[in-house]
Every structure is written in structure tokens, then in C-alpha cells.
mmCIF file of C-alpha atoms and ligand atoms in Angstrom:
data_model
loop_
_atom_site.group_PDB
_atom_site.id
_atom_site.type_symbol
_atom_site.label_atom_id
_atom_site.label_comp_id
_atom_site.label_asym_id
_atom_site.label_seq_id
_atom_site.Cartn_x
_atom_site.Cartn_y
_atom_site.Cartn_z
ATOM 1 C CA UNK A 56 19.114 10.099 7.855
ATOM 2 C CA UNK A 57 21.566 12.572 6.113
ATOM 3 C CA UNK A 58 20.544 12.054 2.331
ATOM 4 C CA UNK A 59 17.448 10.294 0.456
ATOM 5 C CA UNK A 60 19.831 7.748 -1.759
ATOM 6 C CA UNK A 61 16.473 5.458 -3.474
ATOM 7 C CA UNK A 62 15.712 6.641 -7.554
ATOM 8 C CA UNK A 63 12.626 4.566 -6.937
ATOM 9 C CA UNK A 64 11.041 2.867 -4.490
ATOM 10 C CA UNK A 65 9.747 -0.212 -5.577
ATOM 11 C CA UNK A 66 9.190 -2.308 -2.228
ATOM 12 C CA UNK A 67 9.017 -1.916 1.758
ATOM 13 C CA UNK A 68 11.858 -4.442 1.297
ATOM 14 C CA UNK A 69 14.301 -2.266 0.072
ATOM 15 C CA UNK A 70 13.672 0.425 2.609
ATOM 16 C CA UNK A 71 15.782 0.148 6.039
ATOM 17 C CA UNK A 72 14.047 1.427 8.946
ATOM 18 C CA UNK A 73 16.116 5.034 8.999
ATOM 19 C CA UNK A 74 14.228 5.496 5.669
ATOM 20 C CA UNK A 75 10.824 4.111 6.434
ATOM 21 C CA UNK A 76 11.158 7.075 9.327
ATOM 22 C CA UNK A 77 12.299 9.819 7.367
ATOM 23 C CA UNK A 78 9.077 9.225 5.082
ATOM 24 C CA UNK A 79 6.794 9.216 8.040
ATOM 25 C CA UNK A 80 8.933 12.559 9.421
ATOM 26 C CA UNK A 81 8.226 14.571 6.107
ATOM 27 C CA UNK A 82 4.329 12.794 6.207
ATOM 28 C CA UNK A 83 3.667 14.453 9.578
ATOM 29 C CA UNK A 84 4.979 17.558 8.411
ATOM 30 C CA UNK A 85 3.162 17.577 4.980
ATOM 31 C CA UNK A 86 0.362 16.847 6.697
ATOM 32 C CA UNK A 87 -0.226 20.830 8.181
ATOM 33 C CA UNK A 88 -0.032 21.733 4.342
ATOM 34 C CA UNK A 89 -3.676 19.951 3.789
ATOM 35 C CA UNK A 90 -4.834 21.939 6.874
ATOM 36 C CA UNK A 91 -3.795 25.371 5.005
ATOM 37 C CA UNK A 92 -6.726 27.885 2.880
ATOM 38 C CA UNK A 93 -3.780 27.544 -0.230
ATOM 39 C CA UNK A 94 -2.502 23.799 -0.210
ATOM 40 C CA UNK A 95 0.544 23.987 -2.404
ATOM 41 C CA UNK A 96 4.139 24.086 -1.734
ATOM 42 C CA UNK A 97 6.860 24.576 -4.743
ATOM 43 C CA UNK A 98 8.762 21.640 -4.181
ATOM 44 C CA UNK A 99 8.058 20.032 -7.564
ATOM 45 C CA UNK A 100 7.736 23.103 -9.537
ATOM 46 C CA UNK A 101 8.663 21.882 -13.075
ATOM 47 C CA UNK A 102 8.391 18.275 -12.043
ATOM 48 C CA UNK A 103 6.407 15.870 -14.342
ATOM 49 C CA UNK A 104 4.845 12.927 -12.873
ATOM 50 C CA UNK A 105 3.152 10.637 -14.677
ATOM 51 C CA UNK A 106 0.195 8.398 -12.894
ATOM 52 C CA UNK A 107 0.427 5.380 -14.761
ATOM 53 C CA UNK A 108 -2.681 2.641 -13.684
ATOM 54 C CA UNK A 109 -2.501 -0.269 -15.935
ATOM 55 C CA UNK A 110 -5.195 -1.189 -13.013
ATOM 56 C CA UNK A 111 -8.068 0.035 -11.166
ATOM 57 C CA UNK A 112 -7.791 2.465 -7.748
ATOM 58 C CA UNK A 113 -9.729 5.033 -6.077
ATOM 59 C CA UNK A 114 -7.548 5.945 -3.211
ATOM 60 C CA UNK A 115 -4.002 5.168 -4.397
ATOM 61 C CA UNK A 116 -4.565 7.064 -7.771
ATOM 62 C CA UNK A 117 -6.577 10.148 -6.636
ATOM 63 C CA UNK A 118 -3.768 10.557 -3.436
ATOM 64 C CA UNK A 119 -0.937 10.448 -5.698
ATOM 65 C CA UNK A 120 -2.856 12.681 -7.861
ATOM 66 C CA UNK A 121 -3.522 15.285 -5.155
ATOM 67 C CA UNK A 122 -0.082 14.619 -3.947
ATOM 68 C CA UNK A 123 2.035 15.483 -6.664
ATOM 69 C CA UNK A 124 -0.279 18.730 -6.936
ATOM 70 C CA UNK A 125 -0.022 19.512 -3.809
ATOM 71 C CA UNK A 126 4.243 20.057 -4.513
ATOM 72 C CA UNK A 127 3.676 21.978 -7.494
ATOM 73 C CA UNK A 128 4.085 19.054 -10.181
ATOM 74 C CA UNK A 129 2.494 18.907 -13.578
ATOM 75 C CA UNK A 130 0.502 15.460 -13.376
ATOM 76 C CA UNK A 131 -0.555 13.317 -16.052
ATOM 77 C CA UNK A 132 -2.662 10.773 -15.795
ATOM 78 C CA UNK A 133 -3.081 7.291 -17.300
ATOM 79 C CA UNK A 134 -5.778 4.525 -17.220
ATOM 80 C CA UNK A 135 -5.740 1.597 -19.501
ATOM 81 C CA UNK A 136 -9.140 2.309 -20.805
ATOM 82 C CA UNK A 137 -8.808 5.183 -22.429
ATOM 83 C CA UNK A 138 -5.361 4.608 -23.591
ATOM 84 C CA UNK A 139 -3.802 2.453 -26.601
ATOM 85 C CA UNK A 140 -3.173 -0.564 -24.417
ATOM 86 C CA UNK A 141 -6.500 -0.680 -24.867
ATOM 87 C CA UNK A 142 -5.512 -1.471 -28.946
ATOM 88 C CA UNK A 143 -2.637 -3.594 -27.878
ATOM 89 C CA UNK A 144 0.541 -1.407 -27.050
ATOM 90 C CA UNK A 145 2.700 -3.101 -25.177
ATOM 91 C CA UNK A 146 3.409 -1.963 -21.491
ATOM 92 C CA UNK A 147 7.221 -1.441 -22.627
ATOM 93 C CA UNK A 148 6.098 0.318 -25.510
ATOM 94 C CA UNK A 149 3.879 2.475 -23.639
ATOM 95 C CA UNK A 150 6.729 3.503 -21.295
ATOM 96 C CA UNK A 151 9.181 4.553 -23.738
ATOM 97 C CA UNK A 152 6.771 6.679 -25.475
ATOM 98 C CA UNK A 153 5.527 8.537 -22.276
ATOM 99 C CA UNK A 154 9.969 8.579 -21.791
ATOM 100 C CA UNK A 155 10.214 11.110 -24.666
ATOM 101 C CA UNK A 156 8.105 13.413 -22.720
ATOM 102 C CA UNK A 157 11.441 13.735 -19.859
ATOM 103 C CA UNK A 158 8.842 12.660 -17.244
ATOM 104 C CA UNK A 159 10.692 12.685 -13.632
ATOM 105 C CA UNK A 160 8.152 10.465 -11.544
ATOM 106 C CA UNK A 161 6.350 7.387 -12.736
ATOM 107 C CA UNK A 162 3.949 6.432 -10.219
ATOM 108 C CA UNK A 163 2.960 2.679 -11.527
ATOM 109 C CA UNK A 164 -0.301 0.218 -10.381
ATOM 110 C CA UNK A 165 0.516 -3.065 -12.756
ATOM 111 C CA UNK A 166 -1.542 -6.424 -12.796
ATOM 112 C CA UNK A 167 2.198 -8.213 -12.769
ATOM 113 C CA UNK A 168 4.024 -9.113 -9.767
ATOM 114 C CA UNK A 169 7.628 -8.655 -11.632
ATOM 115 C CA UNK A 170 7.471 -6.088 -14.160
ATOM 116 C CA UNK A 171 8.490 -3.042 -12.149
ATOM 117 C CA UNK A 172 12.416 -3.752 -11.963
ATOM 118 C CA UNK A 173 12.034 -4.552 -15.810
ATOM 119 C CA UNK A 174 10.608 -0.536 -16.185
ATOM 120 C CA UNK A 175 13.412 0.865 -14.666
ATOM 121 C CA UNK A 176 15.630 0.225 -17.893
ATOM 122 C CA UNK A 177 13.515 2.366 -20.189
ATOM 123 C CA UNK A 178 13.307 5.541 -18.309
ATOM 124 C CA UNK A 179 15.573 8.215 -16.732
ATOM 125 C CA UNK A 180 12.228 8.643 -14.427
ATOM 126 C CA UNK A 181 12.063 7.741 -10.553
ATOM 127 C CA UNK A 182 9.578 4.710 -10.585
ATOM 128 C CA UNK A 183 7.128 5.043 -7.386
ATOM 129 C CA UNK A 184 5.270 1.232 -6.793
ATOM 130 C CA UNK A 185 1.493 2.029 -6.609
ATOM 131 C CA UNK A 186 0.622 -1.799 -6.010
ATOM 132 C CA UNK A 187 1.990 -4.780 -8.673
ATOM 133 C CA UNK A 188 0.564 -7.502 -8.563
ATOM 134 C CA UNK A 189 0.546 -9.809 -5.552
ATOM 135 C CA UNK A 190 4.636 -8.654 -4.719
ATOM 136 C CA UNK A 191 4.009 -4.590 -2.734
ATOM 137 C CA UNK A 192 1.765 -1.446 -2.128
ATOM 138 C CA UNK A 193 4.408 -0.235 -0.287
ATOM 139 C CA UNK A 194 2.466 3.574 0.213
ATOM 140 C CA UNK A 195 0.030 1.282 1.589
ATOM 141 C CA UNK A 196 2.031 -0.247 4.199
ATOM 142 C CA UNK A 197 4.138 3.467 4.661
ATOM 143 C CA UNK A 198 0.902 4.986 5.385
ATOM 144 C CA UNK A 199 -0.594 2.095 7.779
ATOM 145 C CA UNK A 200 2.386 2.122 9.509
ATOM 146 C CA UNK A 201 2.523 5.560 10.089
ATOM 147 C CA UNK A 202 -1.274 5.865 10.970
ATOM 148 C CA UNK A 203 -0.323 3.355 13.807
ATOM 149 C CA UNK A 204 2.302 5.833 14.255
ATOM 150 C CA UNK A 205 -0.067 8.716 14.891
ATOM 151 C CA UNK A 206 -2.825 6.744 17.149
ATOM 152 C CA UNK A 207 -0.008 4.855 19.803
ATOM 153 C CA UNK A 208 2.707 7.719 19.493
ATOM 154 C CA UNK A 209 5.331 4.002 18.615
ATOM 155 C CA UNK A 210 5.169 1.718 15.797
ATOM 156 C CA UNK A 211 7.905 -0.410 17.661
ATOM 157 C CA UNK A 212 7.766 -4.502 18.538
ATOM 158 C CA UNK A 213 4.077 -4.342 18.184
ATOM 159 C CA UNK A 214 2.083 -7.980 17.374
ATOM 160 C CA UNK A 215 0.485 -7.257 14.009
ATOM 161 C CA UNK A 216 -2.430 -9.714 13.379
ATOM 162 C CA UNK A 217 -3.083 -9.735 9.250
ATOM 163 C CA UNK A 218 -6.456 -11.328 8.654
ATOM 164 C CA UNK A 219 -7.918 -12.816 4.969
ATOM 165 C CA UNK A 220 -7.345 -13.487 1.415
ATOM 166 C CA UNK A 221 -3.425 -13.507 1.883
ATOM 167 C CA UNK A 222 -2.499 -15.091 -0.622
ATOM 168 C CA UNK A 223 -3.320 -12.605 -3.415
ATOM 169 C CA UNK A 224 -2.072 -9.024 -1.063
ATOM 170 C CA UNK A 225 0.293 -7.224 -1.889
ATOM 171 C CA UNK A 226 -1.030 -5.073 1.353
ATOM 172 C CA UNK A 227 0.338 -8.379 3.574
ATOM 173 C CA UNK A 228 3.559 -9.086 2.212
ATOM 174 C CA UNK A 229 4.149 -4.816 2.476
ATOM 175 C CA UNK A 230 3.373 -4.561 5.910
ATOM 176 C CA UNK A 231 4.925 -7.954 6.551
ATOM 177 C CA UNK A 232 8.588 -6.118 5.725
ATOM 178 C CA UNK A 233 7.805 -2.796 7.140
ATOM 179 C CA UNK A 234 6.436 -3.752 10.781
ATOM 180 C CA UNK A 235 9.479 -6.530 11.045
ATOM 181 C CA UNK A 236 11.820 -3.444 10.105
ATOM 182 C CA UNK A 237 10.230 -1.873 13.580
ATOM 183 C CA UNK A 238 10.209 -5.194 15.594
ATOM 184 C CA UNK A 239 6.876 -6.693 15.441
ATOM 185 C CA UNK A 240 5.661 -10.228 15.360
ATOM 186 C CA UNK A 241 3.689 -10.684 12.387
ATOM 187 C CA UNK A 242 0.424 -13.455 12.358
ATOM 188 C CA UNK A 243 -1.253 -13.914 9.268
ATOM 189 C CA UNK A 244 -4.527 -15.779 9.444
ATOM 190 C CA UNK A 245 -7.327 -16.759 6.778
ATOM 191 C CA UNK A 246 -8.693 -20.122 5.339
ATOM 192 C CA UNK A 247 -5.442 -22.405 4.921
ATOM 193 C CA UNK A 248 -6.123 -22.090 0.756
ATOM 194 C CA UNK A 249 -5.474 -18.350 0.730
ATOM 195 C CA UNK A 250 -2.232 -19.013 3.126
ATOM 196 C CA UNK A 251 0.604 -20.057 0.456
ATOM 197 C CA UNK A 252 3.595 -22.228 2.069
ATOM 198 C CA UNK A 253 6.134 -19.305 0.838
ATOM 199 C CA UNK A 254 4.765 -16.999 3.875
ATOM 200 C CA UNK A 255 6.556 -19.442 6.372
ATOM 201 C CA UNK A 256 9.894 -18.040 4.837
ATOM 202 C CA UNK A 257 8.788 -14.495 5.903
ATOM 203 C CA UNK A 258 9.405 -15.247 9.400
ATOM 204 C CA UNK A 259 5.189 -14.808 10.266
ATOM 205 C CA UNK A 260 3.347 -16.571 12.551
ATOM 206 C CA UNK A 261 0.274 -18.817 10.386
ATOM 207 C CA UNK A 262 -2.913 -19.210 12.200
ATOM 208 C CA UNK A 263 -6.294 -20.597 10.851
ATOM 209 C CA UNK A 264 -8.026 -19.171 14.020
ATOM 210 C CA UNK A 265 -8.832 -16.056 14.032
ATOM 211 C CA UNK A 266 -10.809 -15.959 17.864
ATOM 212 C CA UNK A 267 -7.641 -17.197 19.082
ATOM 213 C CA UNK A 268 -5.181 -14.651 16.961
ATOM 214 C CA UNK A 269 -6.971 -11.399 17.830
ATOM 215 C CA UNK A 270 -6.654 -11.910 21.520
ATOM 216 C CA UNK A 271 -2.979 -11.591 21.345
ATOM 217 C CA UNK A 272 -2.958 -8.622 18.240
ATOM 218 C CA UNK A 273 -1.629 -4.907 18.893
ATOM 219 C CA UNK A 274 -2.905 -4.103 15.288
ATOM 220 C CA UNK A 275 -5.451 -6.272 13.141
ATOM 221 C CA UNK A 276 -5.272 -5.880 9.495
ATOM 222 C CA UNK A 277 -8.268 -6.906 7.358
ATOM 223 C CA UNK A 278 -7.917 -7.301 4.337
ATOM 224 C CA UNK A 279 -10.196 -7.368 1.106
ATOM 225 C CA UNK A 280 -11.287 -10.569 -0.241
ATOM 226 C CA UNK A 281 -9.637 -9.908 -4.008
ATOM 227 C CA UNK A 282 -12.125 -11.815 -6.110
ATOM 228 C CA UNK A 283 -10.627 -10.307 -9.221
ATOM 229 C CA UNK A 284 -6.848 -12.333 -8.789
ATOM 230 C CA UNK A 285 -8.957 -15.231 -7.567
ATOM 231 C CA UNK A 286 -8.949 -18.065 -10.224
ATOM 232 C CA UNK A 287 -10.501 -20.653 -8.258
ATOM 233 C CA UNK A 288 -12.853 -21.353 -5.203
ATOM 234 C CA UNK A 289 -11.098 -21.021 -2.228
ATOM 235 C CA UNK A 290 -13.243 -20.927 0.084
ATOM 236 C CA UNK A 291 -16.778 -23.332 0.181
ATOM 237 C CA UNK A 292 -19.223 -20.134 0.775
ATOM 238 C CA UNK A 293 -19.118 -16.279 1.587
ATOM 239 C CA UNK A 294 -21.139 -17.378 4.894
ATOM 240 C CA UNK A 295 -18.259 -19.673 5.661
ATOM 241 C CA UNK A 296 -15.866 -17.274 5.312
ATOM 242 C CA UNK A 297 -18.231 -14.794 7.237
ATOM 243 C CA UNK A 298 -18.406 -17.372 9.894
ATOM 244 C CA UNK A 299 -14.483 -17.806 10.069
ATOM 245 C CA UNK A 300 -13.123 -14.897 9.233
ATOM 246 C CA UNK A 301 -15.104 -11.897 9.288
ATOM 247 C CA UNK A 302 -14.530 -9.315 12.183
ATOM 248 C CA UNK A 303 -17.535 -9.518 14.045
ATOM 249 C CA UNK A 304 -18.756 -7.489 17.848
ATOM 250 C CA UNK A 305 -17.862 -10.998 19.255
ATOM 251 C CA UNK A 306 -14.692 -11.389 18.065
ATOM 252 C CA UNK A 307 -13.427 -7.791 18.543
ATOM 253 C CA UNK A 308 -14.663 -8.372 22.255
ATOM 254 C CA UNK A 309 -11.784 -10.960 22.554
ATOM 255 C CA UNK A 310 -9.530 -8.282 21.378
ATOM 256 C CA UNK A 311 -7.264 -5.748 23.321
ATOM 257 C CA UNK A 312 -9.095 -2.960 24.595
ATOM 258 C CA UNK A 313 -6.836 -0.380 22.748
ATOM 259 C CA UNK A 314 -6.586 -2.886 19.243
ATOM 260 C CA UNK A 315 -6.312 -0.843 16.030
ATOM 261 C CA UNK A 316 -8.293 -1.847 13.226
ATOM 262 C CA UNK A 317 -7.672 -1.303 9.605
ATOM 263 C CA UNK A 318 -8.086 -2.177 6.171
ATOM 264 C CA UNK A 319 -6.676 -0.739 2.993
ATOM 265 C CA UNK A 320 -10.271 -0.380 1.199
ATOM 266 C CA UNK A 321 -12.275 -1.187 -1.067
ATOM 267 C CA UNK A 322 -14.230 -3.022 1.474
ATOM 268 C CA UNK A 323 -17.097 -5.696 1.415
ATOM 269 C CA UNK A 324 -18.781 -5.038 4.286
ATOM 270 C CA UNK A 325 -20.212 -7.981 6.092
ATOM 271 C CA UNK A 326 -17.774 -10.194 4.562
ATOM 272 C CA UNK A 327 -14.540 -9.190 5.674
ATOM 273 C CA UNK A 328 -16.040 -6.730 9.112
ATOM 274 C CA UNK A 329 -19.549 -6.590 9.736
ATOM 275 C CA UNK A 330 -21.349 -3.763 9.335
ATOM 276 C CA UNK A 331 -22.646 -3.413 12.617
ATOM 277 C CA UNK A 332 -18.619 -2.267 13.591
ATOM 278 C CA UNK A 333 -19.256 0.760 10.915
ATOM 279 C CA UNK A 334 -19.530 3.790 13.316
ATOM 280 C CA UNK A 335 -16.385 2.130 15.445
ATOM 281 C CA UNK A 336 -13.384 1.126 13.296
ATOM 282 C CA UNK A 337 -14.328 3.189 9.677
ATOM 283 C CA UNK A 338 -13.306 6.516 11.595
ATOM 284 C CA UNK A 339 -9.704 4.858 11.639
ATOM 285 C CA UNK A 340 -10.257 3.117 8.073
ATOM 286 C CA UNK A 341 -10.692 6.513 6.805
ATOM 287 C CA UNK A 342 -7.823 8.437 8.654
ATOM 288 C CA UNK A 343 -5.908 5.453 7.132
ATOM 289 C CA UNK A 344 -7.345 7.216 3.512
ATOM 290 C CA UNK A 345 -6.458 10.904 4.509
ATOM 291 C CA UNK A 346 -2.379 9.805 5.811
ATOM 292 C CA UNK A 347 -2.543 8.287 2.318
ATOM 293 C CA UNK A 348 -2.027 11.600 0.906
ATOM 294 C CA UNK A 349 0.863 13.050 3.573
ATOM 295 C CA UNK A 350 2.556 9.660 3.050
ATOM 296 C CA UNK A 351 2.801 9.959 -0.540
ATOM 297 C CA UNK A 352 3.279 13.506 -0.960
ATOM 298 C CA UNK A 353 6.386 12.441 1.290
ATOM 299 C CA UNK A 354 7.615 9.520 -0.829
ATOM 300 C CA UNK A 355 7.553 11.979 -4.414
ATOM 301 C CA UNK A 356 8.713 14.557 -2.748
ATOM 302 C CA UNK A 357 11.961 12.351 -1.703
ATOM 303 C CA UNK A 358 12.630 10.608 -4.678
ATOM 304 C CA UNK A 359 11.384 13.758 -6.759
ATOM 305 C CA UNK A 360 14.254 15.891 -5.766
ATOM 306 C CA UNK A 361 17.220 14.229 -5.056
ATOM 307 C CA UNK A 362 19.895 14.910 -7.290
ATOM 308 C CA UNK A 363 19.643 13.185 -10.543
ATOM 309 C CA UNK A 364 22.348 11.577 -12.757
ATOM 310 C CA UNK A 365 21.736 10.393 -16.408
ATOM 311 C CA UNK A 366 21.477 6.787 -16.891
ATOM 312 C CA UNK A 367 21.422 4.518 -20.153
ATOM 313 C CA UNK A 368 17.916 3.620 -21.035
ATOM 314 C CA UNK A 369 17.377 0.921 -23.569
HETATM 315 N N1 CP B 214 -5.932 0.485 -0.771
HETATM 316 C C1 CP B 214 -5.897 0.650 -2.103
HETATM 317 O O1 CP B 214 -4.868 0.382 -2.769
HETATM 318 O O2 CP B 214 -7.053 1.118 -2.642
HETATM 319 P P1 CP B 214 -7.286 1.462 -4.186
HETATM 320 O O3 CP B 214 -7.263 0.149 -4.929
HETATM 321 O O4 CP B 214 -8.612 2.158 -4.252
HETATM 322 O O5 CP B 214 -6.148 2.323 -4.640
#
């Protein structure tokens, strides 16, 4: 790819596959900077980048955080408890205030699945998608994809199995996009209530079985059971679910031999893998943390300096 051409980057979607493999290009290189006694590198020197969660994280915030540090940026950060959203500012209102600081970045983690295109028109800032709603995490599917990257040397026409509370993942529908992009066959699987009827449009395979899925699966991706978006019962018990859809010993001995697990994190252990797999697939879980912070060190540092033009903001 000659030139980075994305102000922000709001979904996997909008990212052709020449993209998706200049981020992981710059990732594996940024990577060797976290290896170094002095981890910094000017490339955002006089950069602002604001960390803006309207909702909770642990890895996504703390990796951007460490990210944009790591290229030299001055980072502010932003959580909805100790700010005045917590006395009723508006989320617009909130962004064109922090806009009369000249920010350059807005990384953004937002409860709603369609507010981040509205954003754009109030700042001259890059937006960077750090998870909204059920629509993308798409630094969660950059960096999964790219940890697949790392442990099969290809991330090419590869059956991706994605396991759980689908429905309400923004992790599915990211890595959805970005594995198609590289030719894989996606299968989503969970209890048909957490399986909406729009997923058939994504061109996935559905599957209520997961014994039968894994056999087949290249990658498996659990995912968290999201109790927080959930607004009704959809599933009769947590040992049901367990019994269905949990990765247990058994069911990973159906798998490949060389299957990669993962899962985004948080997890509930013994409800979505059981802990007896601990010492086997968190080792990978946890690499999946650490390319967290290449990935997105490569994503600001892209859309961080590119040349900039003025736009209107309303
Ligand atoms: N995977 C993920 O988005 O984790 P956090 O919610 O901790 O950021």
C-alpha cells in the first residue's frame, strides 16, 4: 500500500485487505519497540489523543493508553464516572468541548451501535472505534487476526468457528469482515436466541452445534457471555449453556490438533471455557492481550500522521 488514505477508522468493514495488512506490517514492527530498555519512539510528538470511554475496558483502554505513549503523544483520558456526563452532558456536547482543545486522535468505546459516524461532524480529530455498541471492535478483530497471523505464519482461507452470545458482539461481526477480507469461511454458533436472523446476510455459516462445528474450525473464537447488553433470558440456565456451549477437554478433543483458541477477555471461566483448559489456551488468550498494544500503536500511528486537511465541523 503506497499511502494510509482513512481519517478514522471506524469498522473492519471499511478496511480492504491491502490496509488490514499494512496495520499488521507496522504491528510486527512496533512490536520490537516493547522489547527495548526505553520504549518510545517520536512519531506522535505533539500529538493529542484523547481516550474517550463512555464504557468500561481494561485491555482496550490501558493498550491505547500505552500505545499512544509509546509514539510520543500527550494522552488524556476520559471515563464517564468521573466526568460531567455523569451530571448529564450530552455525548455531543462533551465532544465539542474536548474539540476546543485541537485534539488529533479520539479513541472512542460508546454504549451505541450508531453514534460514531454522527462524531465525526464535530471534530477536526481522527476518530479510532474502541468498541460501539453491538456494530465493531475493530482493534479487536486487527489484533486477533494478526495473532493468528503470528502463530500459522497465514491468516488466508482459514474456517473461523465463532462460538456464544453473538448476538450482542461487536468482537463477531469485526472478525466476521476481517477474516472474509482474507478468505475464510466464517461459522457462528451459540443458543439459536443469541443468533439474530441479520447474520445470514453476512455470508456465515449458523450452527447450534458446537461438537459438530469445532471439528471442522482452523480458529475458534469464544466469546464472553455479555450479561450487561442482555435484556432478557436467553438462555434457560448457566449449566445449560455450560452444557452446550462451553469449551470443554471433550470438545477441544474433537478439534484440529493445531486449532487456535481465543477470546477477547473479560472471561467467565467455566461458562464460556472451562477452567480445567487454563494452563493450555490462556497462554494464547494473553498473547492475544500483548498484540493488542503493537496493533494499536499501528492503527494511531497511521491515522495519527497522515497529512491533515481542515474540515467544517458543526
Ligand atoms: N476485549 C476487550 O475489548 O476487553 P476490554 O473490554 O477489557 O477492553
Amino acid at each position: 500500500m503506497e499511502q494510509w488514505t482513512k481519517k478514522h477508522i471506524l469498522g473492519i468493514k471499511d478496511l480492504s485487505r491491502d490496509e488490514i495488512e499494512t496495520v499488521f506490517n507496522l504491528a510486527a514492527s512496533f512490536k520490537e519497540i516493547s522489547q527495548r530498555e526505553v520504549k518510545k519512539v517520536p512519531a506522535l510528538r505533539g500529538k493529542t489523543v484523547l481516550n474517550l470511554f463512555f464504557e468500561n475496558s481494561t485491555r482496550t483502554r490501558t493498550s491505547f493508553e500505552l500505545a499512544a505513549k509509546r509514539l510520543s503523544g500527550d494522552v488524556v483520558n476520559f471515563s464517564v464516572s468521573t466526568s460531567s456526563l455523569a451530571k448529564e452532558e450530552s455525548i455531543i456536547d462533551t465532544i465539542k468541548n474536548l474539540e476546543t482543545y485541537h485534539p488529533d486522535i479520539m479513541i472512542i468505546r460508546i454504549e451505541s451501535s450508531t453514534s460514531l459516524h454522527t462524531l465525526t461532524k464535530y471534530t477536526q480529530a481522527s476518530i479510532v472505534n474502541a468498541g460501539d455498541g453491538r456494530n465493531e471492535h475493530p482493534t479487536q478483530a486487527l489484533l486477533d487476526m494478526f495473532t493468528v497471523k503470528e502463530v500459522r505464519g497465514n491468516v488466508e482461507n482459514l474456517n473461523v468457528l465463532i462460538v456464544g452470545d453473538i448476538m450482542h458482539s461487536r468482537v463477531a461481526r469485526s472478525n466476521i469482515f476481517g477474516f472474509q477480507r482474507f478468505g475464510g469461511k466464517v461459522t457462528v454458533c451459540g443458543p439459536s436466541t443469541l443468533i439474530p436472523y441479520e447474520f445470514q446476510n453476512l455470508g456465515v455459516k449458523i450452527s447450534y452445534d458446537f461438537d459438530k462445528a469445532i471439528e471442522d474450525a482452523d480458529v475458534v473464537i469464544m466469546l464472553r457471555i455479555q450479561k450487561e447488553r442482555q435484556t432478557s433470558c436467553f438462555f434457560p440456565t448457566m449449566r445449560e449453556y455450560l452444557d452446550r456451549f462451553a469449551l470443554t477437554p471433550e470438545r477441544l478433543r474433537r478439534a484440529k490438533k493445531d486449532v487456535i483458541i481465543m477470546h477477547p477477555g473479560p472471561i467467565n471461566w467455566d461458562i464460556e471455557i472451562s477452567s480445567s483448559l487454563k494452563e493450555q489456551v490462556h497462554p494464547l488468550i494473553l498473547k492475544q492481550a500483548e498484540n493488542g498494544l503493537a496493533v494499536r500503536m499501528a492503527v494511531l500511528y497511521l491515522v495519527g500522521t497522515q497529512k491533515r486537511e481542515l474540515v467544517e465541523v458543526e
